mmCIF file of C-alpha atoms and ligand atoms in Angstrom:
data_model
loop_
_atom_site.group_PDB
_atom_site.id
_atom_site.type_symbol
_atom_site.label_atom_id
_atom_site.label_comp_id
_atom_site.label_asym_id
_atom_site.label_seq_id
_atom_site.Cartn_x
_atom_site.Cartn_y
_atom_site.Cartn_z
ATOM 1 C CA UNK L 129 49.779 88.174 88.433
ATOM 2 C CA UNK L 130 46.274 88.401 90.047
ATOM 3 C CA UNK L 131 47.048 91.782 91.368
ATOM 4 C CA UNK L 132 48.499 92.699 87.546
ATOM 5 C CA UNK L 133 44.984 91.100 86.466
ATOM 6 C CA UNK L 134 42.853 93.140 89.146
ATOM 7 C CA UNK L 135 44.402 96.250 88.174
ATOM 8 C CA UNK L 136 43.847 96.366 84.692
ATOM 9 C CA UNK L 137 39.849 95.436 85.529
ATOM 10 C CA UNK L 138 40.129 99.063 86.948
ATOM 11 C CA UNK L 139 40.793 100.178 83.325
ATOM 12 C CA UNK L 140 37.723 98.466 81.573
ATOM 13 C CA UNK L 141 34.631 100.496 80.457
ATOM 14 C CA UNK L 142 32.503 97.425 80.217
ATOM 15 C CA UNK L 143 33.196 96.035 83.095
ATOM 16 C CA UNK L 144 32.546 99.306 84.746
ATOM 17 C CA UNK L 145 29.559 99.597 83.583
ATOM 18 C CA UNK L 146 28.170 96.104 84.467
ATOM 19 C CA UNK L 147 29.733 96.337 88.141
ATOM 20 C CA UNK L 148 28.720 99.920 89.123
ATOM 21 C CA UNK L 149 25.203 99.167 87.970
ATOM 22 C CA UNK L 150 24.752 95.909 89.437
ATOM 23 C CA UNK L 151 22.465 96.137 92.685
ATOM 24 C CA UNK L 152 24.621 92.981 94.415
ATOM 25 C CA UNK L 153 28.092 94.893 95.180
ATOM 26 C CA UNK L 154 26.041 97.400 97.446
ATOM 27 C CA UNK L 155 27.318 95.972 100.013
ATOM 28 C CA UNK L 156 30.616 95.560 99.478
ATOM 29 C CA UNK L 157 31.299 99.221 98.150
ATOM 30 C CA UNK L 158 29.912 100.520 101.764
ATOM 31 C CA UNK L 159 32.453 98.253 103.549
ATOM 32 C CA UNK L 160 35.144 100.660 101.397
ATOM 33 C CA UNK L 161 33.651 103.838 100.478
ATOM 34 C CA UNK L 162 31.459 106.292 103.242
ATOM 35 C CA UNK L 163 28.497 107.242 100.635
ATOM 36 C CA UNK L 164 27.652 108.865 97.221
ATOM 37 C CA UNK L 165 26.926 112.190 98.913
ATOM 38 C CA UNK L 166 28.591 114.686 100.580
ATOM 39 C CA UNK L 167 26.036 114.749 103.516
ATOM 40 C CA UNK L 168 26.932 110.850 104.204
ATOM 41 C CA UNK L 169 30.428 111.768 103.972
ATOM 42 C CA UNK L 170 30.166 114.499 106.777
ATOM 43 C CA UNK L 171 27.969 112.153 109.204
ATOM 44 C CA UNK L 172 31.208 109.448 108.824
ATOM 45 C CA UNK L 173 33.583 112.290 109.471
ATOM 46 C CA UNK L 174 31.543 113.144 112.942
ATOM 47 C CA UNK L 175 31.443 109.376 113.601
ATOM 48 C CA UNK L 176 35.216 109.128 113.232
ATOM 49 C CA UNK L 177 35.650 112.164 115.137
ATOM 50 C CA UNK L 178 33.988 111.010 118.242
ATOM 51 C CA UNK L 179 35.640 107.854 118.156
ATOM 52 C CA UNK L 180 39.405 109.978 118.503
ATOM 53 C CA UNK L 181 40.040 109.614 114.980
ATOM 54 C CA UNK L 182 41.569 112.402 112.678
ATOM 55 C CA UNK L 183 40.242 112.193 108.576
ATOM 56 C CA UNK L 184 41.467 113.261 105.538
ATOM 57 C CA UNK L 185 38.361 112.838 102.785
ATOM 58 C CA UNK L 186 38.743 111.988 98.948
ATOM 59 C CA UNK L 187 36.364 112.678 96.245
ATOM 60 C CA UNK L 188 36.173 109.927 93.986
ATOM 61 C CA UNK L 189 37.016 110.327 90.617
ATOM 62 C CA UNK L 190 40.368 110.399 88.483
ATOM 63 C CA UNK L 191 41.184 110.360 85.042
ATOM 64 C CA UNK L 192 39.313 113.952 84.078
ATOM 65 C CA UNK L 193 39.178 114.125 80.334
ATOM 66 C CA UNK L 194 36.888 117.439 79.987
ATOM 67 C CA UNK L 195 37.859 120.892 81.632
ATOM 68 C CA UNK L 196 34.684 121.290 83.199
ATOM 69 C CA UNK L 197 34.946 117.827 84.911
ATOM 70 C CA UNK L 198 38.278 118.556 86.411
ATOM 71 C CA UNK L 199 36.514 122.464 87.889
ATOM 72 C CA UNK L 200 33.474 120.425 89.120
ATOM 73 C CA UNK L 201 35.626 117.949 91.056
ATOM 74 C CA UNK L 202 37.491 121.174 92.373
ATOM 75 C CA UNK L 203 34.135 122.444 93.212
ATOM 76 C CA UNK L 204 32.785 119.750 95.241
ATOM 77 C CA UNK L 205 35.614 119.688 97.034
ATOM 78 C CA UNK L 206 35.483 123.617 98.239
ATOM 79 C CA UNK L 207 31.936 123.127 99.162
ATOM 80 C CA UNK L 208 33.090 120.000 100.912
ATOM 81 C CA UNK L 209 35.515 121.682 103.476
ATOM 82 C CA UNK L 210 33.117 124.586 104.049
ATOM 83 C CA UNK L 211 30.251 121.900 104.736
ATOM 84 C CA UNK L 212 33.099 120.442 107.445
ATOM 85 C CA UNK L 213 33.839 123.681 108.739
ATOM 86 C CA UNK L 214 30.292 124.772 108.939
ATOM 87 C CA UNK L 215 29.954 121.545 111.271
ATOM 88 C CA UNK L 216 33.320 122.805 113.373
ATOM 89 C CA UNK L 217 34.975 119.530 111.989
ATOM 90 C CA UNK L 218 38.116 120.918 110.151
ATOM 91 C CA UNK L 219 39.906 123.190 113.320
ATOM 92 C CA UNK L 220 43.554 122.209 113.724
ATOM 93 C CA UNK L 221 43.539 120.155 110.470
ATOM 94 C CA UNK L 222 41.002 117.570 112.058
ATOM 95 C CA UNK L 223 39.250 116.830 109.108
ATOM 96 C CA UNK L 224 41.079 117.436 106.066
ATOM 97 C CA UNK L 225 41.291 116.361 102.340
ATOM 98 C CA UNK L 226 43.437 114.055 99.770
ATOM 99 C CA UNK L 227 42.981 115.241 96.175
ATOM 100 C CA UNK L 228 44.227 113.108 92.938
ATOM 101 C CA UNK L 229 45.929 115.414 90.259
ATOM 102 C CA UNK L 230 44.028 113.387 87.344
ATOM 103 C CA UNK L 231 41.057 114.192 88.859
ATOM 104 C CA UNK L 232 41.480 117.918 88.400
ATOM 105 C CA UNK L 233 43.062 117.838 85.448
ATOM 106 C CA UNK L 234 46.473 116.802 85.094
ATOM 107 C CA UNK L 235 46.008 114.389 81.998
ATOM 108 C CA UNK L 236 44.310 116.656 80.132
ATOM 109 C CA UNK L 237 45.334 117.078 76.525
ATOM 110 C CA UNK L 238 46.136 120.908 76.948
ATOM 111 C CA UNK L 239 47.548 122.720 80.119
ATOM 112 C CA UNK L 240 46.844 119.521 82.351
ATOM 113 C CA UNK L 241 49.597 120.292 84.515
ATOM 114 C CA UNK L 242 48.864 124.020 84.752
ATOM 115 C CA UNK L 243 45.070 122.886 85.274
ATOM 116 C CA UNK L 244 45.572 120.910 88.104
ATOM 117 C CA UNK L 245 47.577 122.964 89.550
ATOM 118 C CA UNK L 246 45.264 126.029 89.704
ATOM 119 C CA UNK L 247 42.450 123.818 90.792
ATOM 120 C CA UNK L 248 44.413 122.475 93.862
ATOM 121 C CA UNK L 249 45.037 126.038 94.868
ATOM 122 C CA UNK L 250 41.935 126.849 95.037
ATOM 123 C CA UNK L 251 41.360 124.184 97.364
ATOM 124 C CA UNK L 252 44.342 124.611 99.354
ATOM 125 C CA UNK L 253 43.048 128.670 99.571
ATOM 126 C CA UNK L 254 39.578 127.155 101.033
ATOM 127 C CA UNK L 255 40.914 124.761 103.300
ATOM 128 C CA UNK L 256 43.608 127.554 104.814
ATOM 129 C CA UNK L 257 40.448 129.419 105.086
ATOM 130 C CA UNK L 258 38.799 126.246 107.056
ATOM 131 C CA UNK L 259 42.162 125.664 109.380
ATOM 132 C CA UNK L 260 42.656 122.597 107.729
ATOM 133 C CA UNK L 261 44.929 121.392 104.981
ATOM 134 C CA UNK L 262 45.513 119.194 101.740
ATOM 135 C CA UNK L 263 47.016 116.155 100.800
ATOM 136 C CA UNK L 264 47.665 115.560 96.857
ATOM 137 C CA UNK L 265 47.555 111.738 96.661
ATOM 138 C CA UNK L 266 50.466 110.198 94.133
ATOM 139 C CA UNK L 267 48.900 108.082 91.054
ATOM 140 C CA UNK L 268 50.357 105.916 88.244
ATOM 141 C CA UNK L 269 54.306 105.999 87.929
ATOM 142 C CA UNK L 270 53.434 108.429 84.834
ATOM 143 C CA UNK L 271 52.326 111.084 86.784
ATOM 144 C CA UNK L 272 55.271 111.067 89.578
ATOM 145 C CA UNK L 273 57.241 113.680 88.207
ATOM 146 C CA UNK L 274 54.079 116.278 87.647
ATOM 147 C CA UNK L 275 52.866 115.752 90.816
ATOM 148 C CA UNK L 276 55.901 116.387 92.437
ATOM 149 C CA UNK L 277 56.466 120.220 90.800
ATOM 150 C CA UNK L 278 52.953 120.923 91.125
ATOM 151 C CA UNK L 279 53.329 120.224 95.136
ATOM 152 C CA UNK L 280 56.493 121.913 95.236
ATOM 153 C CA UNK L 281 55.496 125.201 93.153
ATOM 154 C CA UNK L 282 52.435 125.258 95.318
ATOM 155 C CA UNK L 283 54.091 124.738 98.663
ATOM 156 C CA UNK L 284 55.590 128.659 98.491
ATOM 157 C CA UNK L 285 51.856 129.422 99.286
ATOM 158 C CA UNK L 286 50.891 126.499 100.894
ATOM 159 C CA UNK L 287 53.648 125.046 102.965
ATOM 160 C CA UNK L 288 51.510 122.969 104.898
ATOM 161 C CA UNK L 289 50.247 121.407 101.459
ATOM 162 C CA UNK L 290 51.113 117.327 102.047
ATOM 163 C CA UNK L 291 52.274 114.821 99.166
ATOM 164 C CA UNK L 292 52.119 111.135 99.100
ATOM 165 C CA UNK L 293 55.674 108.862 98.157
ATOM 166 C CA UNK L 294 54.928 105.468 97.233
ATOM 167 C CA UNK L 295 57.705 102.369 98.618
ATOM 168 C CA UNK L 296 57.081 100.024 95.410
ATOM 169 C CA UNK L 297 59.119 102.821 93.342
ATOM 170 C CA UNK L 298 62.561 102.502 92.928
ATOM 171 C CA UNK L 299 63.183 106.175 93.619
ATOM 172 C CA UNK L 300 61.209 107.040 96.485
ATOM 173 C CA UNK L 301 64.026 106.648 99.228
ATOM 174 C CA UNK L 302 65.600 109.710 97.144
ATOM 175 C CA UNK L 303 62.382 111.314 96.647
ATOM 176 C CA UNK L 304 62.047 111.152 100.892
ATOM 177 C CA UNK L 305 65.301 112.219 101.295
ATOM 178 C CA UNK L 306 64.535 115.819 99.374
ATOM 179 C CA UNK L 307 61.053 115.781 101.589
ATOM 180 C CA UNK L 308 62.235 115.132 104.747
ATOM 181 C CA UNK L 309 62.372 118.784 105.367
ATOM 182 C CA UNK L 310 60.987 121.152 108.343
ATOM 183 C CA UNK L 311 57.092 121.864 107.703
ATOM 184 C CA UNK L 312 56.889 118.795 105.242
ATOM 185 C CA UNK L 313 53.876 116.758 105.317
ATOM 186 C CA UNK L 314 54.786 113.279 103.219
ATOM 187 C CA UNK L 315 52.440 110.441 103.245
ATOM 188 C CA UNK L 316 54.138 107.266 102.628
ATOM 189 C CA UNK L 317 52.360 104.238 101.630
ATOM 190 C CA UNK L 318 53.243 101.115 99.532
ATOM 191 C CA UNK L 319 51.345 102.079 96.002
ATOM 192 C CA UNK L 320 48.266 100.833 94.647
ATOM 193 C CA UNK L 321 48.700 101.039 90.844
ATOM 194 C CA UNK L 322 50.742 98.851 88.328
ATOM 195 C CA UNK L 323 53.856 99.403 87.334
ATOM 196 C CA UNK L 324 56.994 98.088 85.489
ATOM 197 C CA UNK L 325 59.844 96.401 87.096
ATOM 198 C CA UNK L 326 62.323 98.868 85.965
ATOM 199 C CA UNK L 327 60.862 101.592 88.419
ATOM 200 C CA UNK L 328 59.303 99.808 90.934
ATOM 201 C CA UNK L 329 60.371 96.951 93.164
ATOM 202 C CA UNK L 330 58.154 93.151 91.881
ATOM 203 C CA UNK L 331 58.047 91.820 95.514
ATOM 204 C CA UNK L 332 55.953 92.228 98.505
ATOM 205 C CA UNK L 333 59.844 91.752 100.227
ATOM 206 C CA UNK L 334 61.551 94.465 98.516
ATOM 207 C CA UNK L 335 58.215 96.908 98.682
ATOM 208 C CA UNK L 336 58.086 96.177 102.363
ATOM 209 C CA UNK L 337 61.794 97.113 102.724
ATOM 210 C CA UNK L 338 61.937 100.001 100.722
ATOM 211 C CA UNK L 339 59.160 101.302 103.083
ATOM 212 C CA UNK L 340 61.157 100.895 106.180
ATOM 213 C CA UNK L 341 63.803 102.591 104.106
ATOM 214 C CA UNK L 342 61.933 105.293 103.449
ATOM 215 C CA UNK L 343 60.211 105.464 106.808
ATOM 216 C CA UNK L 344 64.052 105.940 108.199
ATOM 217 C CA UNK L 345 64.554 108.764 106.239
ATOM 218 C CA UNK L 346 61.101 110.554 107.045
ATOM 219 C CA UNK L 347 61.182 109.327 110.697
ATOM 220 C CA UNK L 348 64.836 110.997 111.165
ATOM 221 C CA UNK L 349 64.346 114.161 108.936
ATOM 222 C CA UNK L 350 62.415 117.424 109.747
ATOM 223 C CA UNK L 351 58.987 116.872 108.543
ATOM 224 C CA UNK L 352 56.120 115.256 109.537
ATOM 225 C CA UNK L 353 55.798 111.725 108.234
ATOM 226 C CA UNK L 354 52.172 109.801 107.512
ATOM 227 C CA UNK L 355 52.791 106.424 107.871
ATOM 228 C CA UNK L 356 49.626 105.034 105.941
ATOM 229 C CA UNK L 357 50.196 101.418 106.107
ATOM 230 C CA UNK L 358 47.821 98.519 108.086
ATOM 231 C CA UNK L 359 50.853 96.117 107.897
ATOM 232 C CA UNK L 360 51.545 95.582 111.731
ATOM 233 C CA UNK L 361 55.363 94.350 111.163
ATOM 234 C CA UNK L 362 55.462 98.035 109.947
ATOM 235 C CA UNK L 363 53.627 100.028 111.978
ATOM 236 C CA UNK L 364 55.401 98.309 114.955
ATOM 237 C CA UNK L 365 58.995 99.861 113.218
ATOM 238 C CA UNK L 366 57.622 103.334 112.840
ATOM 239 C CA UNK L 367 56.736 103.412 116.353
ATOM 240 C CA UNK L 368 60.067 102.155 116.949
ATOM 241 C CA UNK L 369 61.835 104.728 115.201
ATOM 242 C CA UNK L 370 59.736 107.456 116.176
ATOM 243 C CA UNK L 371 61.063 106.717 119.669
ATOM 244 C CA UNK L 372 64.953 106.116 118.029
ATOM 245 C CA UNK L 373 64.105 109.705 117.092
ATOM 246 C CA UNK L 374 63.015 111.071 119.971
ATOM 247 C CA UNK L 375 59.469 112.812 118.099
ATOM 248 C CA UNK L 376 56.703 113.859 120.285
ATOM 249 C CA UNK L 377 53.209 112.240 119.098
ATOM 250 C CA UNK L 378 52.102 115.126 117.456
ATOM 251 C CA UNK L 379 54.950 115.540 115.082
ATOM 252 C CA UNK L 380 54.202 111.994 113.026
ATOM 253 C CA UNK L 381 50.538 110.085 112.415
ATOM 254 C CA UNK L 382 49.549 106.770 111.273
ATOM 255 C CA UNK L 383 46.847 106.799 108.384
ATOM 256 C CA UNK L 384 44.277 103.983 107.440
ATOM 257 C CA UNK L 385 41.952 103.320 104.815
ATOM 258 C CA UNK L 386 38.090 103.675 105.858
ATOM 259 C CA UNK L 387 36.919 100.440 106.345
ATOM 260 C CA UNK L 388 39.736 98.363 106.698
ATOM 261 C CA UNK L 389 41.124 97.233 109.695
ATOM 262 C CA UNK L 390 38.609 99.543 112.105
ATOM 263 C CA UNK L 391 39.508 98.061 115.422
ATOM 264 C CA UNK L 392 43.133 98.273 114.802
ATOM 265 C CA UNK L 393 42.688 102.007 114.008
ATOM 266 C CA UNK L 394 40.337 102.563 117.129
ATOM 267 C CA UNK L 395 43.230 100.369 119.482
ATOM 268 C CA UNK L 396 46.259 102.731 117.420
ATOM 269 C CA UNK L 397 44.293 105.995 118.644
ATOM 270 C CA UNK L 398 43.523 104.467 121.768
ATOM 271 C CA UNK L 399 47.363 104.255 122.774
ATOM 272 C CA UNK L 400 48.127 107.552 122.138
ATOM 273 C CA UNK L 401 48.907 107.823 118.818
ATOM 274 C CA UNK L 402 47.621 110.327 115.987
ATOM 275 C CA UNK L 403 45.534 108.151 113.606
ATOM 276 C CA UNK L 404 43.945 109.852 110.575
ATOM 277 C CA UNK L 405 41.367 107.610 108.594
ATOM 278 C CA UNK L 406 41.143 108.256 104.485
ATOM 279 C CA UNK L 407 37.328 108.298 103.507
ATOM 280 C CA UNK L 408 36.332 108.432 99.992
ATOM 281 C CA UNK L 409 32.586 109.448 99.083
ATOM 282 C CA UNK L 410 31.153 110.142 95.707
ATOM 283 C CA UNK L 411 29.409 107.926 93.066
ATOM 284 C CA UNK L 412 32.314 106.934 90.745
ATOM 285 C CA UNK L 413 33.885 104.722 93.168
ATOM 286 C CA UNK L 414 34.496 101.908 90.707
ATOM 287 C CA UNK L 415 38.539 102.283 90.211
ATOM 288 C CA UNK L 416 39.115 103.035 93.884
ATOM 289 C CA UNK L 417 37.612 99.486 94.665
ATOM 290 C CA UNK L 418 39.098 97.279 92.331
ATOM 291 C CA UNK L 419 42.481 98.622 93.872
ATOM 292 C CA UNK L 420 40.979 97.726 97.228
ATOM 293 C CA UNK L 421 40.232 94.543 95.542
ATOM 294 C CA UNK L 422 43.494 93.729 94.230
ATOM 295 C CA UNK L 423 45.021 94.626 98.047
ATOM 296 C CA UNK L 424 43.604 91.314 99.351
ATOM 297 C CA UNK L 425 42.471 87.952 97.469
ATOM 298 C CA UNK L 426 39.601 87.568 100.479
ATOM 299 C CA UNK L 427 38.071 90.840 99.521
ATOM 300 C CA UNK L 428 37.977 89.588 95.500
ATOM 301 C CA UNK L 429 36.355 86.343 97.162
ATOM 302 C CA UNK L 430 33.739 88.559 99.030
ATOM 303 C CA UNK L 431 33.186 90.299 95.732
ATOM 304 C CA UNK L 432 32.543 87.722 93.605
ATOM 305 C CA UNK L 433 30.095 86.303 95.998
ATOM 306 C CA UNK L 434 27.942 89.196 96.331
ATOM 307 C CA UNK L 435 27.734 89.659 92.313
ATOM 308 C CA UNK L 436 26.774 85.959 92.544
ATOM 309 C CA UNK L 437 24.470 86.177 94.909
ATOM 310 C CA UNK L 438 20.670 86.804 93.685
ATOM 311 C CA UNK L 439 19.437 87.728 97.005
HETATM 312 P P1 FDA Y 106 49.491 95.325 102.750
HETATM 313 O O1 FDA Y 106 48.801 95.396 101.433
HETATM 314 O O2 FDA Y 106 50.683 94.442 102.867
HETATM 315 O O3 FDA Y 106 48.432 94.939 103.827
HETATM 316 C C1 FDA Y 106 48.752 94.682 105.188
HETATM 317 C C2 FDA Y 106 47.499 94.127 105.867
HETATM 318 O O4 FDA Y 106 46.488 95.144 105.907
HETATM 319 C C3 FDA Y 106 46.830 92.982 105.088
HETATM 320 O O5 FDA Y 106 47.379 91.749 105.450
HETATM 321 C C4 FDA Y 106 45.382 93.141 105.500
HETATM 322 O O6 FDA Y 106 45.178 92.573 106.777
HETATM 323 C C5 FDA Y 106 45.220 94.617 105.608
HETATM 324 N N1 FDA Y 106 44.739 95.199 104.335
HETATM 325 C C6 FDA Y 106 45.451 95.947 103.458
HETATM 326 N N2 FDA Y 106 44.681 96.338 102.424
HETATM 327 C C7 FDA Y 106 43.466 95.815 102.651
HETATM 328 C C8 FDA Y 106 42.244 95.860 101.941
HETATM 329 N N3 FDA Y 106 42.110 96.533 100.799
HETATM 330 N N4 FDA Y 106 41.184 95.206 102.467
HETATM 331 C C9 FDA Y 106 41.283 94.523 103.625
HETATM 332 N N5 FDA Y 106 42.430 94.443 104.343
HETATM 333 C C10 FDA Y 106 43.488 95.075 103.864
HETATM 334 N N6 FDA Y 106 48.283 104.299 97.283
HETATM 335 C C11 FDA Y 106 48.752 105.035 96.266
HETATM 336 O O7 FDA Y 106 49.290 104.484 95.301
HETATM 337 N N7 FDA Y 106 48.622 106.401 96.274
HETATM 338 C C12 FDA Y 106 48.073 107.065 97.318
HETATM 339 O O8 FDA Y 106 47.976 108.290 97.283
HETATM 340 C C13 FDA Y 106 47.593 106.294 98.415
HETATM 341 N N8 FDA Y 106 47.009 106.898 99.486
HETATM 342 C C14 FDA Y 106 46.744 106.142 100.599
HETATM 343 C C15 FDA Y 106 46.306 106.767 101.777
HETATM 344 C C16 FDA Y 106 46.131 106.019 102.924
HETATM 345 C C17 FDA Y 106 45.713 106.710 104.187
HETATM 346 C C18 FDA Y 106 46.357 104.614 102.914
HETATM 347 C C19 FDA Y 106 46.221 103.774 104.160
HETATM 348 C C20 FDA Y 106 46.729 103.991 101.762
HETATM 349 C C21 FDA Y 106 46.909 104.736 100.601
HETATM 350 N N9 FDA Y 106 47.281 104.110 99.415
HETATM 351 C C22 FDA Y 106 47.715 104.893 98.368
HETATM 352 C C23 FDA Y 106 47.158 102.640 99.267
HETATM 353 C C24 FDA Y 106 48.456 101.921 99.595
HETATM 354 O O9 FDA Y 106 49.417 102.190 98.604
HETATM 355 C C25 FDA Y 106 48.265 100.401 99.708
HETATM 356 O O10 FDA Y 106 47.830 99.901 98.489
HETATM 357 C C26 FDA Y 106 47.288 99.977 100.783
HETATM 358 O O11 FDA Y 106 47.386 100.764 101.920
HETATM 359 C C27 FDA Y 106 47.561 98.515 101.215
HETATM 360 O O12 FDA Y 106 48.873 98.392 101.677
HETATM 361 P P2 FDA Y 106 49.293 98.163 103.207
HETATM 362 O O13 FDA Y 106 50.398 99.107 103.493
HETATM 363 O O14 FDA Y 106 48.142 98.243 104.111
HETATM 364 O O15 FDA Y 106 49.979 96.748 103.222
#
């Protein structure tokens, strides 16, 4: 209910306006989000980077209701990976980047679909040309479907291209079976956005088994799974079936958000493992932290305590 609550916050103008402007929640949005600009953005990649950790970066934004917007955010993000080359930060895929379909264009009112999908080429083209690659993140249960063709059409171009499947929806365990395929690059995580209980699982329970599920599936197929989760009960199984499986540690990674859990990513690197951090930089970070928010009821507490505080 407090989640539900949360995540329709991440909807409202007017609260948007009176939280991004308010100088108390400084704090807080650093904890979550590596800067407003891309030059704070590449000094947290290099900071990662020397600490053993791999990065995929996301530039914030969603939702695109102009044309313009959605070729802007494409923009940013081409200068973006030639900045990180330029630095010799994106080699072997080190430092890559996670793009949102609404963000370059999918829910616009003509050719969204066809929008997005030329944008994310031309990022994909720019980060081939960088050695690195590109993630498209997954969004509300609306845009499943889209997202889906756009990765697949894209794929016969890009086939290192990565997509994210999210364990609260009913049909990901299908949706991983069809990804689980040599080359494949398929990010699971639990999903961050609300949605109704005839596609996606109500319970922490049945969203924490339908990842294990789905993990099985990945973990066993041809692909290369990206287990983004900071739950230890499930971290602890993918390693476990990652062994079952036999997979060398450069054929799966484990993914975490920036700022949460840092010592647990540092120890996870530290054994061996492939560990690839998700930054997000850029000024409209607003939606991305209310679903931060709504993650954990002792971040909400933190919140509200900074925008009471008056120091
Ligand atoms: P869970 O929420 O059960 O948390 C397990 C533990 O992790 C908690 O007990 C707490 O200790 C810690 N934790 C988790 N979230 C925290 C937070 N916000 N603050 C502090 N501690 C926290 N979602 C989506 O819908 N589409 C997407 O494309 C992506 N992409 C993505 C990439 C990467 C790399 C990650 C790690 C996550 C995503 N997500 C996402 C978000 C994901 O769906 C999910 O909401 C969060 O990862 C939280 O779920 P956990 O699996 O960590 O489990």
């Amino acid at each position: 209910m407090l989640r539900r609550s949360l995540l329709a916050m991440s909807e409202s103008a007017r609260l948007r306006r009176l939280i991004s402007t308010a100088p108390y929640t400084a704090g807080v949005v650093a904890r979550f989000v590596a800067g407003e600009t891309a030059v704070e953005a590449e000094a947290a990649t290099e900071r990662l980077r020397a600490d053993g950790l791999l990065v995929t970066l996301d530039h914030l934004g969603e939702d695109t209701t102009q044309p313009e917007h959605a070729a802007a955010a494409a923009d940013e993000y081409i200068r973006m990976i030639e900045r990180l080359a330029r630095a010799g930060l994106t080699g072997g895929g080190c430092a890559e980047v996670s793009v949102k379909p609404t963000a370059m264009g999918l829910r616009l009112a003509a050719q969204g679909e066809k929008t997005a999908a030329g944008h994310i080429a031309r990022i994909c083209a720019a980060a081939r040309a960088a050695g690195t690659t590109v993630t498209v993140d997954m969004e509300d249960h609306e845009t499943v479907d889209a997202t889906l063709r756009i990765v697949a059409e894209l794929r016969s171009d890009f086939a290192d291209l990565g997509c994210v499947i999210q364990s609260y929806l009913r049909r990901s365990e299908r949706d991983c079976a069809q990804l689980a395929q040599p080359g494949y690059r398929v990010r699971l995580c639990k999903g961050a956005y609300s949605a109704p209980e005839d596609v996606a699982y109500p319970t922490r329970q049945q969203v924490d088994r339908s990842y294990a599920r789905c993990l099985r599936v990945l973990m066993a197929g041809h692909g290369l799974p990206m287990i983004a989760t900071h739950d230890p009960r499930l971290i602890k199984i993918a390693a476990a079936q990652a062994t079952l499986a036999g997979r060398p540690a450069d054929s799966y990674e484990f993914q975490m958000l920036y700022g949460v859990s840092p010592a647990g990513q540092r120890r996870l690197a530290d054994s061996g493992t492939q560990v690839r951090v998700y930054v997000p930089y850029g000024s409209d970070w607003y939606s991305y932290l209310v679903r931060r928010l709504a993650e954990r009821p002792a971040n909400l507490m933190f919140f509200l305590r900074a925008l009471a505080s008056r120091r």
